[in-house]
Short mmCIF file of C-alpha atoms in Angstrom, two decimals:
data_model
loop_
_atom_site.label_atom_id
_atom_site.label_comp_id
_atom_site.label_asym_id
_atom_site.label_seq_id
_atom_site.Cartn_x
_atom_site.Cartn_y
_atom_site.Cartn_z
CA UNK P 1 8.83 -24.00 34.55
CA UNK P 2 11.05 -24.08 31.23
CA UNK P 3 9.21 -23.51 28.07
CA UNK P 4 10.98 -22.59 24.95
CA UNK P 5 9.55 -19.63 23.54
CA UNK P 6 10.41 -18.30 20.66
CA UNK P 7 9.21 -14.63 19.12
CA UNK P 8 9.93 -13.44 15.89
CA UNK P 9 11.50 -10.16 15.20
CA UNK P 10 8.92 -7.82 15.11
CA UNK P 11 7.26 -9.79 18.04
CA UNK P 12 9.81 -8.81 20.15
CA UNK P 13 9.96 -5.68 19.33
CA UNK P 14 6.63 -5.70 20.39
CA UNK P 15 7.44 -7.41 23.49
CA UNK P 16 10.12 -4.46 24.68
CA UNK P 17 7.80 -2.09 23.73
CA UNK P 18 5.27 -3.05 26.25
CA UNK P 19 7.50 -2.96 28.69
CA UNK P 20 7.83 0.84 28.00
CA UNK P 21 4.31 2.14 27.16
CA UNK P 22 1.45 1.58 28.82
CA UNK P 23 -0.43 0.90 25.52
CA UNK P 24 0.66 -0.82 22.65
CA UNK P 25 -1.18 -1.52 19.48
CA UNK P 26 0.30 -4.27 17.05
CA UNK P 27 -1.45 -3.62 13.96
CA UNK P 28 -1.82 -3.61 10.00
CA UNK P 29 -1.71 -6.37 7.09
CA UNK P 30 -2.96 -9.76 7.53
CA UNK P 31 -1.01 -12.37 8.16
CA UNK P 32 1.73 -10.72 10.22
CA UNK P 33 1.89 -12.74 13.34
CA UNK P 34 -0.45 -10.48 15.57
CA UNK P 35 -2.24 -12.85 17.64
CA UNK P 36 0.30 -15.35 18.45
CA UNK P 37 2.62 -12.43 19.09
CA UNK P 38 -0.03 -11.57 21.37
CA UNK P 39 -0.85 -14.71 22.64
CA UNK P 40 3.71 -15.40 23.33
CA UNK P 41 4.08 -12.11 24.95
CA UNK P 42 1.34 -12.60 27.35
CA UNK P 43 2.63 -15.92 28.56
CA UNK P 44 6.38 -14.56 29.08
CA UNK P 45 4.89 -11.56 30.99
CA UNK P 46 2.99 -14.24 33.85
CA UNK P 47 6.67 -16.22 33.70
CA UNK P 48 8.35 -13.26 33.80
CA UNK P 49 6.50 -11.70 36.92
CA UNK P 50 5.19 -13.84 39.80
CA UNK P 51 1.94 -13.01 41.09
CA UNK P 52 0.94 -11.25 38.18
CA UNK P 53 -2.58 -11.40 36.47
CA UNK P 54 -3.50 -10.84 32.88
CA UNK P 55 -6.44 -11.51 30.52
CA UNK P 56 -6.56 -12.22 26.51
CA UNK P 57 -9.89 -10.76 25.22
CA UNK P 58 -12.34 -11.62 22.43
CA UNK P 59 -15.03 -10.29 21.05
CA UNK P 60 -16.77 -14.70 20.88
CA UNK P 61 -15.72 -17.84 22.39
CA UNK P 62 -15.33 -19.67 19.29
CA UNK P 63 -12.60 -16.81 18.27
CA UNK P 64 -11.15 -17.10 21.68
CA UNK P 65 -10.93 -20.51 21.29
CA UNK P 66 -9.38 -21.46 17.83
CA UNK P 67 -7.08 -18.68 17.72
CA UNK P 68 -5.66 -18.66 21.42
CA UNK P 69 -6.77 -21.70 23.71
CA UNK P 70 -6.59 -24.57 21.71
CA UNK P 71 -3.00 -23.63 19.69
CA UNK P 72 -1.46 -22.62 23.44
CA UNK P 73 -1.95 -25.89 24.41
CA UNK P 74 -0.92 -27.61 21.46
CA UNK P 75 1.99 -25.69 21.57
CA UNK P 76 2.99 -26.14 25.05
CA UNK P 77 1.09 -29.44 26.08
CA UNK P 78 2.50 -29.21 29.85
CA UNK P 79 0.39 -26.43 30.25
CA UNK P 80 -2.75 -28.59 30.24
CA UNK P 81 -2.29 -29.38 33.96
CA UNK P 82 -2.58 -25.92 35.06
CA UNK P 83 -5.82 -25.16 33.43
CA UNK P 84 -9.29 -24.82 34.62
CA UNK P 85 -11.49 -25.27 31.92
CA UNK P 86 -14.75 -23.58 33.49
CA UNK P 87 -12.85 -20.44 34.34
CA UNK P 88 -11.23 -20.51 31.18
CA UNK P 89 -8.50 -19.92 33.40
CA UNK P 90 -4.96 -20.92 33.39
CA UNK P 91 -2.41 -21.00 36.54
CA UNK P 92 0.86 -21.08 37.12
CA UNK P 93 3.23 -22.47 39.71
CA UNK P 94 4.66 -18.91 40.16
CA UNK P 95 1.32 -17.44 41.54
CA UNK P 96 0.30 -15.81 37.66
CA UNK P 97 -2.57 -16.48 36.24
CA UNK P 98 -3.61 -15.84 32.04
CA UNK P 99 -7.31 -15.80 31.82
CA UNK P 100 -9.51 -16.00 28.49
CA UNK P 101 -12.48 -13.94 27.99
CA UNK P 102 -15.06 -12.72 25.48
CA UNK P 103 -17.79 -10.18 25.57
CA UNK P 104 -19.94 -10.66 22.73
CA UNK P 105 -22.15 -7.66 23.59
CA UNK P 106 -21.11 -4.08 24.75
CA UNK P 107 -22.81 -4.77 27.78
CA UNK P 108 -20.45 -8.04 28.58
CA UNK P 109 -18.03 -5.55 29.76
CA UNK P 110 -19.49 -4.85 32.55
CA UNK P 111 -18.68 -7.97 33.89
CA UNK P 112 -14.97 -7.40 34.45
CA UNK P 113 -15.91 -3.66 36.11
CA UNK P 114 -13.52 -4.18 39.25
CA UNK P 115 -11.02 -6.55 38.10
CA UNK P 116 -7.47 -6.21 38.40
CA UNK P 117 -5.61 -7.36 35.32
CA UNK P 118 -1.57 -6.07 35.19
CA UNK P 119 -1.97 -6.96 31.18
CA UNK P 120 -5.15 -6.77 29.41
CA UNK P 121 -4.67 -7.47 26.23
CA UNK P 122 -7.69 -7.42 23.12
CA UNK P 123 -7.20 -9.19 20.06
CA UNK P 124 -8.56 -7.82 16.75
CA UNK P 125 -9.26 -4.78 18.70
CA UNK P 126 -10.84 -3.20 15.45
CA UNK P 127 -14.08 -4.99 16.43
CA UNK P 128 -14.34 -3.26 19.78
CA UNK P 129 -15.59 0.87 20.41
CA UNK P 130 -13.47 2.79 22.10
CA UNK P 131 -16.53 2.60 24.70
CA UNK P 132 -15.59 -0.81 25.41
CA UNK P 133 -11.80 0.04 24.92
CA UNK P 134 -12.20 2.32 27.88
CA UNK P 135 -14.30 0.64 29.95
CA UNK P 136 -12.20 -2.38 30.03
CA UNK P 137 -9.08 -0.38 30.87
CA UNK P 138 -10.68 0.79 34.17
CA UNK P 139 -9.38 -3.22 34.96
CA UNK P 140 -5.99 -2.71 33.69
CA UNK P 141 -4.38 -1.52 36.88
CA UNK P 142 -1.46 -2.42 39.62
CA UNK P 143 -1.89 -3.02 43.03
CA UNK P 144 2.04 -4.26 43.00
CA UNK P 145 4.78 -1.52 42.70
CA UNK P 146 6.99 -4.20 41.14
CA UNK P 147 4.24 -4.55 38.03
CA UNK P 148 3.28 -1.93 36.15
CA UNK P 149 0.07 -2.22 33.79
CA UNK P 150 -0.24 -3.03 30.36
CA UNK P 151 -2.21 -2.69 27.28
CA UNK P 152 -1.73 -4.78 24.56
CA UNK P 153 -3.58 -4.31 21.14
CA UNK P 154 -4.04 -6.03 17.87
CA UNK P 155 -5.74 -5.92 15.23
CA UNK P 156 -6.46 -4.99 11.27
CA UNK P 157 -7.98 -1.85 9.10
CA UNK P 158 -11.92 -1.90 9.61
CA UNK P 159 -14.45 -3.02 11.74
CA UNK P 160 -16.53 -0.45 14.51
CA UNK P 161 -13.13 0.61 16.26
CA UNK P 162 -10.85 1.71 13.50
CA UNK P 163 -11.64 5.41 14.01
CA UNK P 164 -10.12 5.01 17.25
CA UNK P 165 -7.73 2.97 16.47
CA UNK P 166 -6.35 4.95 13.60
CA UNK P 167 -6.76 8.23 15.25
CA UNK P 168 -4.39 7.20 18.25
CA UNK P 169 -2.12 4.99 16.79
CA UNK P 170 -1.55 6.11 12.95
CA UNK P 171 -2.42 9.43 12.93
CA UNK P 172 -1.38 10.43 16.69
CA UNK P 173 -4.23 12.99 16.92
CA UNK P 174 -5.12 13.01 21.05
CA UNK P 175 -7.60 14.14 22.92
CA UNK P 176 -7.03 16.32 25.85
CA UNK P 177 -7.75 13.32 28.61
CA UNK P 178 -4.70 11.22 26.52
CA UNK P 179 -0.96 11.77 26.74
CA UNK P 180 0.75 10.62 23.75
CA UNK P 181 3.29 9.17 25.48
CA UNK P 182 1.07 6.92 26.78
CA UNK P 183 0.35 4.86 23.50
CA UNK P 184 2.86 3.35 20.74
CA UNK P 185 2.16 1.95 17.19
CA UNK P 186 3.98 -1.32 15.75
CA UNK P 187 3.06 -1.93 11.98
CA UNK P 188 2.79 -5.78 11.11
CA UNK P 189 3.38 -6.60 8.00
CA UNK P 190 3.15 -10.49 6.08
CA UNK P 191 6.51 -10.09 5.28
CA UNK P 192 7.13 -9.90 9.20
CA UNK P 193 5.74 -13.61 9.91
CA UNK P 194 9.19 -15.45 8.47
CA UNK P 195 7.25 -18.99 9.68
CA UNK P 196 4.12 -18.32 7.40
CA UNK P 197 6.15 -17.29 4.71
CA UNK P 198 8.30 -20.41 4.85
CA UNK P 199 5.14 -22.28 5.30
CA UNK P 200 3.14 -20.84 2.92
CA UNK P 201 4.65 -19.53 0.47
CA UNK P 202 1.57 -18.32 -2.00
CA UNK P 203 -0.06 -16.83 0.91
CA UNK P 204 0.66 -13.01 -0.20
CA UNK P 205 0.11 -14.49 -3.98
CA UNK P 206 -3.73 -14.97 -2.25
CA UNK P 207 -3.72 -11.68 -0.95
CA UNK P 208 -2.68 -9.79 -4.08
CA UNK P 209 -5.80 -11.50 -6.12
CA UNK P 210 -8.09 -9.34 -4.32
CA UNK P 211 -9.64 -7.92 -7.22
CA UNK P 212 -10.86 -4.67 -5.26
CA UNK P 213 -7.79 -2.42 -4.62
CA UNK P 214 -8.53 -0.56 -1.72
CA UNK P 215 -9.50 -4.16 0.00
CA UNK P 216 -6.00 -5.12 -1.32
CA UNK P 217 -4.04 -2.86 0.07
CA UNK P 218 -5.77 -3.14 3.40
CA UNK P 219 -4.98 -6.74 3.88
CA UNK P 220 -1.25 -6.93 2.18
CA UNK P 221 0.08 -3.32 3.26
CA UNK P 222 -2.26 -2.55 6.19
CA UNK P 223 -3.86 0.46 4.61
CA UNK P 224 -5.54 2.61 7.36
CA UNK P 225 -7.05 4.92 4.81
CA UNK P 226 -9.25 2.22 3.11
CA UNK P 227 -10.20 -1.22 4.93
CA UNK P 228 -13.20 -3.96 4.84
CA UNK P 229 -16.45 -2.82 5.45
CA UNK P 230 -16.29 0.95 4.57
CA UNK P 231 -18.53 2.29 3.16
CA UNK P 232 -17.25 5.16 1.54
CA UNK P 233 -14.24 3.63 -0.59
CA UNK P 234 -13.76 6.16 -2.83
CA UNK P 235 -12.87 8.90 0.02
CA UNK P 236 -9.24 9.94 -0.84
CA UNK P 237 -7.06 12.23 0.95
CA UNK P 238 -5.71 12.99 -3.13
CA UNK P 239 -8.85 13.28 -4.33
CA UNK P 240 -11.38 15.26 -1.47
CA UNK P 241 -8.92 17.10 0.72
CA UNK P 242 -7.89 20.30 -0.53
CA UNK P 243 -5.99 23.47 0.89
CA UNK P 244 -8.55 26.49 1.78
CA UNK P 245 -9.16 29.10 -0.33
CA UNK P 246 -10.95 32.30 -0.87
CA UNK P 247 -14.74 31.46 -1.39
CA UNK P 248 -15.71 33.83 -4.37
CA UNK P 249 -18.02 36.15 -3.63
CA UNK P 250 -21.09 35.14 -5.76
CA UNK P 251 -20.94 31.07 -4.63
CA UNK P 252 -23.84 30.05 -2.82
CA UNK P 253 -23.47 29.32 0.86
CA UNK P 254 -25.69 26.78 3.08
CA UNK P 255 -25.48 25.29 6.21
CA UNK P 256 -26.15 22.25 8.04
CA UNK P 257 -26.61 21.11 11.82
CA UNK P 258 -26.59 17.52 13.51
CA UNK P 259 -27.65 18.60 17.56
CA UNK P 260 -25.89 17.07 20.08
CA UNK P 261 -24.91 18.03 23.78
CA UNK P 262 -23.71 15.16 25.25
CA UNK P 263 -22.23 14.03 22.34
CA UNK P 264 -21.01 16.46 20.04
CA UNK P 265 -23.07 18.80 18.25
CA UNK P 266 -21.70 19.55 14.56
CA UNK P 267 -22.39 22.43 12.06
CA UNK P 268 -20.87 22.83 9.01
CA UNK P 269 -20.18 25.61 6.14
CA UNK P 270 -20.68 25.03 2.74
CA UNK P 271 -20.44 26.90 -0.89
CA UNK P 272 -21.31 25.62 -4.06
CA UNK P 273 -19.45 26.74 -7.34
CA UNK P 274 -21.01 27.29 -10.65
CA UNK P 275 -19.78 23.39 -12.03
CA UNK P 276 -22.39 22.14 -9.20
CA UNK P 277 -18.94 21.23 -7.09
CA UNK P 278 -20.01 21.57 -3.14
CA UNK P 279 -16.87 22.36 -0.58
CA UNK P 280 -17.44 21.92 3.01
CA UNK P 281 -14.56 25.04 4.34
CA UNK P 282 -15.43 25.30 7.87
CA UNK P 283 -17.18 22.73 10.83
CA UNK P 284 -17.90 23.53 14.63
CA UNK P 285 -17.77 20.22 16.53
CA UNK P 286 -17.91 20.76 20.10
CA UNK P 287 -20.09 18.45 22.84
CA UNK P 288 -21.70 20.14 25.97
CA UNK P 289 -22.71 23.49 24.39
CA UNK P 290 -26.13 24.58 24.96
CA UNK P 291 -28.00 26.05 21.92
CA UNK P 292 -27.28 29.82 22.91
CA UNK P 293 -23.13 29.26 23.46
CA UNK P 294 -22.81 27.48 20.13
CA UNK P 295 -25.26 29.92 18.37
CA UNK P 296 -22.68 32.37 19.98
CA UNK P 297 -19.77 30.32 18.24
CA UNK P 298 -21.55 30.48 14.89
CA UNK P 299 -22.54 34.28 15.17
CA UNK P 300 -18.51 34.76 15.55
CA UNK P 301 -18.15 34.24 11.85
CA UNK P 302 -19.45 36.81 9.99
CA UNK P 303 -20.64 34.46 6.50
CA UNK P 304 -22.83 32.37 8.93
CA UNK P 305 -25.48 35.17 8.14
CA UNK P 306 -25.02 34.48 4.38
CA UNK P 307 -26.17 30.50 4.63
CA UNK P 308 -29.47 29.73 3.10
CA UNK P 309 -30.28 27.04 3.32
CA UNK P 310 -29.76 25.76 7.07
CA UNK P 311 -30.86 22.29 7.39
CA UNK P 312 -31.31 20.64 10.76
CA UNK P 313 -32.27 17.25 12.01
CA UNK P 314 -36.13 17.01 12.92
CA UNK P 315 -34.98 16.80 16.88
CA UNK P 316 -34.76 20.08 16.68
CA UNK P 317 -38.28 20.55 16.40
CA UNK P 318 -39.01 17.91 18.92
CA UNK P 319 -41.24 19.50 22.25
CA UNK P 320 -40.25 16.70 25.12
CA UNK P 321 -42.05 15.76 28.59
CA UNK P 322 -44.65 18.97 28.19
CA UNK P 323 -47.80 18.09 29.94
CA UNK P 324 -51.27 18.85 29.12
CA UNK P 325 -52.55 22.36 29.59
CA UNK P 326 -48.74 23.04 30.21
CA UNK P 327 -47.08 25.79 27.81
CA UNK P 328 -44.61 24.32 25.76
CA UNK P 329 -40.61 25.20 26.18
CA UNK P 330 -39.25 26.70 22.78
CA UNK P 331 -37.71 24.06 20.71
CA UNK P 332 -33.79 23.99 19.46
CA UNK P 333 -35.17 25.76 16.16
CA UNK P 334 -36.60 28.69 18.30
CA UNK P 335 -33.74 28.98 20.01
CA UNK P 336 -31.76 29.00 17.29
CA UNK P 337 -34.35 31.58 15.48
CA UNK P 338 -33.95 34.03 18.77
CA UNK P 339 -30.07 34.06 17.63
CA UNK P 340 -30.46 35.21 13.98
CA UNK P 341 -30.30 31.54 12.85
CA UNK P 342 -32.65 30.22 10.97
CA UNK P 343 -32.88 26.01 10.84
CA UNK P 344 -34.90 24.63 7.90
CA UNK P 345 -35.85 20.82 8.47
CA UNK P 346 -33.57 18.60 6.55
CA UNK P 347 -34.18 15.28 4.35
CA UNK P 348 -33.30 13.02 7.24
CA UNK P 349 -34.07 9.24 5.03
CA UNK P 350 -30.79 7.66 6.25
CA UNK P 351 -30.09 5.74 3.17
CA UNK P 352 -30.98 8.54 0.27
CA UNK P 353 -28.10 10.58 2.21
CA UNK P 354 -25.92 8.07 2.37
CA UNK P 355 -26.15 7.18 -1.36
CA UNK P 356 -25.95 11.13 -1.70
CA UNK P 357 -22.75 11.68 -0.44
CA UNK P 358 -21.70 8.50 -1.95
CA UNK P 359 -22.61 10.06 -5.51
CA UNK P 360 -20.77 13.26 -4.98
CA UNK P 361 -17.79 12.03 -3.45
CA UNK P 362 -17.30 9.50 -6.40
CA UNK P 363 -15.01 9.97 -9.23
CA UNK P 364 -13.25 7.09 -10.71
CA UNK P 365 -15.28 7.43 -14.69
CA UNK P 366 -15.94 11.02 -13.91
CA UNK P 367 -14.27 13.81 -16.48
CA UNK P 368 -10.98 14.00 -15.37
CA UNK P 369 -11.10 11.91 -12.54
CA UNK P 370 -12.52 14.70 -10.57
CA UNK P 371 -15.48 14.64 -7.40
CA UNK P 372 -18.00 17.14 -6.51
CA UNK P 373 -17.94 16.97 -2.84
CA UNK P 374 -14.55 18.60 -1.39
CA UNK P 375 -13.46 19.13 2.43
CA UNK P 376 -11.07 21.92 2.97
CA UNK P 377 -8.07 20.11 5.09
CA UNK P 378 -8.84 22.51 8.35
CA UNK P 379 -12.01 19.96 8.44
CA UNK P 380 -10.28 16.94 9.25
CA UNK P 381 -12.88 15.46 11.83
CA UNK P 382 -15.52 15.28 9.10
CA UNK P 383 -12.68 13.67 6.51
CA UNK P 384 -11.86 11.22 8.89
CA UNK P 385 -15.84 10.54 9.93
CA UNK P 386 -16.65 9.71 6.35
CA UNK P 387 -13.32 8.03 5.97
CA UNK P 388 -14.33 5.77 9.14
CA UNK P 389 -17.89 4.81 8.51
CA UNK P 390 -18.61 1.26 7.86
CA UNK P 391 -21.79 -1.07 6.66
CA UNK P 392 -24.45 -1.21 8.89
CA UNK P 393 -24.58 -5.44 9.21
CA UNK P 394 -28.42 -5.26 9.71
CA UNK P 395 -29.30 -2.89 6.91
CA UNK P 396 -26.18 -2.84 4.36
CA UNK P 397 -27.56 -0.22 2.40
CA UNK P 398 -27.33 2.01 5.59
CA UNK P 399 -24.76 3.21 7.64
CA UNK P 400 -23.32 2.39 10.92
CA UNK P 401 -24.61 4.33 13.85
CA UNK P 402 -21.65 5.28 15.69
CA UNK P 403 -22.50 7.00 18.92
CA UNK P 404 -19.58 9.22 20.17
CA UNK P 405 -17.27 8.19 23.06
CA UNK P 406 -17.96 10.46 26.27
CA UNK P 407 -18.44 13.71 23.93
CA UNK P 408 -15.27 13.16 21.79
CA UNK P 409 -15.55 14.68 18.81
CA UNK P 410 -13.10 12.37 17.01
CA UNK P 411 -15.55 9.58 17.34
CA UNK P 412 -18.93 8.84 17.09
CA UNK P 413 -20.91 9.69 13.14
CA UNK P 414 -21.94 13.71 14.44
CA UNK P 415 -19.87 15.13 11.19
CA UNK P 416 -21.32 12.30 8.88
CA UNK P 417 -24.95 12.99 9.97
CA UNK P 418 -24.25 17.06 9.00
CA UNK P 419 -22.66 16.30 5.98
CA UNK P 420 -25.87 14.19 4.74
CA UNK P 421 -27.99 16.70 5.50
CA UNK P 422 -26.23 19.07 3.91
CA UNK P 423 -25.50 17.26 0.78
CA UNK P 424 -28.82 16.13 0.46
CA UNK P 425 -30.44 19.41 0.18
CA UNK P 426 -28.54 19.74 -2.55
CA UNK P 427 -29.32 19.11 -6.20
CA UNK P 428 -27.19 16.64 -7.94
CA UNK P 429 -26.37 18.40 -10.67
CA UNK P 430 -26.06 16.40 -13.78
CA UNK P 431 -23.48 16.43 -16.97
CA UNK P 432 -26.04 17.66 -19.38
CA UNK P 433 -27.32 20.90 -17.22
CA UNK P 434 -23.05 21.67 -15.77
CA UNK P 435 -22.25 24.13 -18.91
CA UNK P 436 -25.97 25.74 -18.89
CA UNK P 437 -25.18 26.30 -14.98
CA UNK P 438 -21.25 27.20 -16.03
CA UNK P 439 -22.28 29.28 -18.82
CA UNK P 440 -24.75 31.25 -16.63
CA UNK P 441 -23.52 31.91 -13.06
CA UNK P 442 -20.48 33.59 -15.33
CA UNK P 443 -22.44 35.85 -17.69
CA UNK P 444 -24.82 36.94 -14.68
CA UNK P 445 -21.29 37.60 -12.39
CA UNK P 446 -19.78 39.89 -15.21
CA UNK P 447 -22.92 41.93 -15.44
CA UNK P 448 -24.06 42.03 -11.92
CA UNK P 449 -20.31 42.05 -9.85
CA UNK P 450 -20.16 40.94 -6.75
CA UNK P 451 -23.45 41.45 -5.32
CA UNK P 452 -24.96 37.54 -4.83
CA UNK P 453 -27.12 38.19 -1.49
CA UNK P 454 -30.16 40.02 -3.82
CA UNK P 455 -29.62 37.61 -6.48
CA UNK P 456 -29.82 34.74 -4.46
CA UNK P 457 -32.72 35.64 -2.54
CA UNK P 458 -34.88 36.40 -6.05
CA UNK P 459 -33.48 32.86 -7.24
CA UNK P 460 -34.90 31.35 -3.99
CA UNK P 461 -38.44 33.36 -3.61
CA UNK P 462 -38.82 32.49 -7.30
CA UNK P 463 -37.76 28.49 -7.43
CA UNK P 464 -39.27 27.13 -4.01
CA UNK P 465 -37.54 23.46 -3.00
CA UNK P 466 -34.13 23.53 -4.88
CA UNK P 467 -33.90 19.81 -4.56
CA UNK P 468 -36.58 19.09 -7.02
CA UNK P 469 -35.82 22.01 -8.97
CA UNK P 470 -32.72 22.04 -9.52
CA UNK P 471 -32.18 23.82 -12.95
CA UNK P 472 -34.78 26.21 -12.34
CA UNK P 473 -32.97 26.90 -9.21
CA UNK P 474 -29.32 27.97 -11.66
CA UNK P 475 -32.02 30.22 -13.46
CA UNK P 476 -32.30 27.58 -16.27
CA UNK P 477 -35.11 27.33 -19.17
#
């Protein structure tokens, strides 16, 4: 079979790097050529290697359809003969086959559980967990010594699987199950795709009127640290990651938990300085720790003692499967309690934290450009947890709910949940009360030094719920 196939430059450097990694991920700006890279690539690869098998995925048929079945074909009519249109399946005289599939629902991948495709390939990956990432590899093996398996990846910033996507490709942070090695990162770029520029000239002119910035520099440059759907676009490495310090003495310190065993419980460490400013400086994230070994972690640290507040989830006052007349087993409070660690039940309302953080992590209009959330940069699974979060489709006011992939820490919304909690028991402290709060916290510091466990505790027995009372809380008339 002759067909004329011609890739474009950064196609084919695609192309040789697939033939040297086992996964591949072609990603960035729109417009670059992704998919029909994709869709080229796969077609040499069944020419290229009798008897092979490989499968283009989507997440819907109508996707599938208009962006891969119906341009092959009007590209390369001859195919037409070879193609089974109920198995979506198309074969060739060498013994390959290229077959098109879609699984809508997470669940759909179940379906291909003992396949055997040599290339799998997804397009627009960023609409796919890593859960279904992973799954679907378990079919991307090699029965042939002659063929070795592939994994080829496309896709843009956003959507449910840029967490993943970014943290393996862009940032190269790996797990200990992944090899780096194993996975290389192509950035596609407009300016790549020399046929859509020659066709379409004012296409980037389109791109660059996207009035929001962030969205604009997602879809022109490929900007993994701000994309469609996020919800948090005003998280900024510049702005909210900053290089540990010293927490002074007389700062208030809290706490905050989000239990987890099977996927990862998180606890984080907080201080608040006298502007109102809160700094998370330290986070435990670890899966598959029962309450006394990561009360054991926490006990390590010696300030864990000085956190008051501790907010928790309300699961950790939940008493499962007792029967009647049966004596209850202690819940993840009490055990936490029999460790020295005291839980206090958090403000849980998923959309008042979520328009919590959102306030104190803003800062565009804000005196000197300046936020009053900050993340110490030895916390970069929480950074990147906010950073990844997206719109929940159902409920846009709300967040995603991201469940973590088999315990990783670097995925899944563990951190986020924390950091909500925390945050929200929290008074937003506003402009007019800041140099009341400035102007105290300094006078009481130079007369009373550095001892801010006694204060603290007479601020707290004498103020009751600092979120509602929030200046009586800085000592404030």
């Amino acid at each position: 079979m002759n067909l004329e196939i011609a890739l474009q430059p950064k196609q084919r450097k695609f192309l040789e790097t697939v033939e040297k990694t086992p996964v591949t991920f072609y990603g960035g700006a729109r417009g670059g050529g992704k998919s029909k890279g994709l869709q080229l690539i796969m077609l040499l690869r069944r020419l290229q290697y009798s008897n092979s098998t490989g499968a283009i995925f989507r997440r819907t048929y109508p996707e599938l359809e208009g962006n891969h079945i119906r341009p092959l074909f009007q590209a390369f009519p001859e195919l037409r003969k070879y193609w089974n249109e109920g198995k979506k399946l198309l074969s060739i005289p060498n013994g390959s086959t290229l077959q098109f599939c879609h699984c809508e629902n997470e669940k759909d991948v179940a379906l291909y559980q003992g396949r055997e495709f040599h290339d799998l390939a997804i397009d627009e990956a960023g609409q796919w967990s890593e859960g279904m990432f992973r799954t679907l590899q378990g079919s991307n093996r090699s029965s042939k010594p002659e063929i070795r398996a592939r994994s080829l990846l496309t896709g843009n910033p956003g959507g449910v699987g840029h967490g993943w996507l970014k943290r393996i490709f862009v940032e190269r942070r790996f797990n200990e199950r992944e090899r780096a090695e194993d996975y290389a990162f192509i950035q596609a770029l407009v300016d790549d795709n020399a046929a859509l520029m020659e066709n379409d000239p004012d296409y980037v002119h389109r791109l660059e009127t996207e009035p929001n910035e962030a969205l604009r520099r997602a879809f022109r440059f490929g900007d993994w640290d701000i994309f469609a759907g996020q919800y948090f676009q005003e998280i900024s490495r510049e702005k909210h990651l900053i290089k540990p310090f010293a927490i002074p003495p007389h700062w208030n310190r809290f706490g905050a938990y989000d239990f987890g065993f099977n996927h990862p419980a998180a606890f984080g460490w907080f201080a608040n300085d006298e502007d109102g400013n809160t700094y998370l400086y330290r986070t435990l994230i670890k899966p598959r720790l029962r309450v006394d070994q990561f009360a054991a972690e926490l006990n390590k640290f010696e300030d864990t003692a000085q956190l008051y507040p501790i907010v928790a989830g309300h699961d950790c006052w939940t008493v499962k499967g007792v029967l009647r007349d049966e004596a209850a087993p202690p819940t993840i409070a009490e055990e936490f309690a029999r460790h020295g660690i005291n839980l206090k039940k958090a403000v849980i309302d998923r959309v008042q934290g979520a328009s919590q953080l959102r306030s104190y992590l803003a800062w565009k209009d804000r005196p000197n450009n300046k936020p009053r959330f900050y993340i110490f940069d030895n916390c970069m699974e929480a950074f990147e947890c906010i950073a990844r979060m997206i719109h929940d489709p159902d409920r846009p006011e709300d967040v995603l709910k991201v469940d973590a992939t088999d315990g990783d820490s670097n995925s899944g919304d563990d951190a986020y949940d924390m950091i909500r909690y925390g945050l929200m028991s929290r008074p937003l402290i506003t402009e007019s009360i800041q140099p009341k709060i400035a102007k105290y916290s300094t006078e009481w510091y130079k007369k009373n030094g550095p001892d801010w466990e006694s204060e603290r505790e007479r601020l707290m027995e004498n103020t009751g719920n600092w979120p509602e009372m929030p200046q009586n809380m800085w000592g404030i008339e």
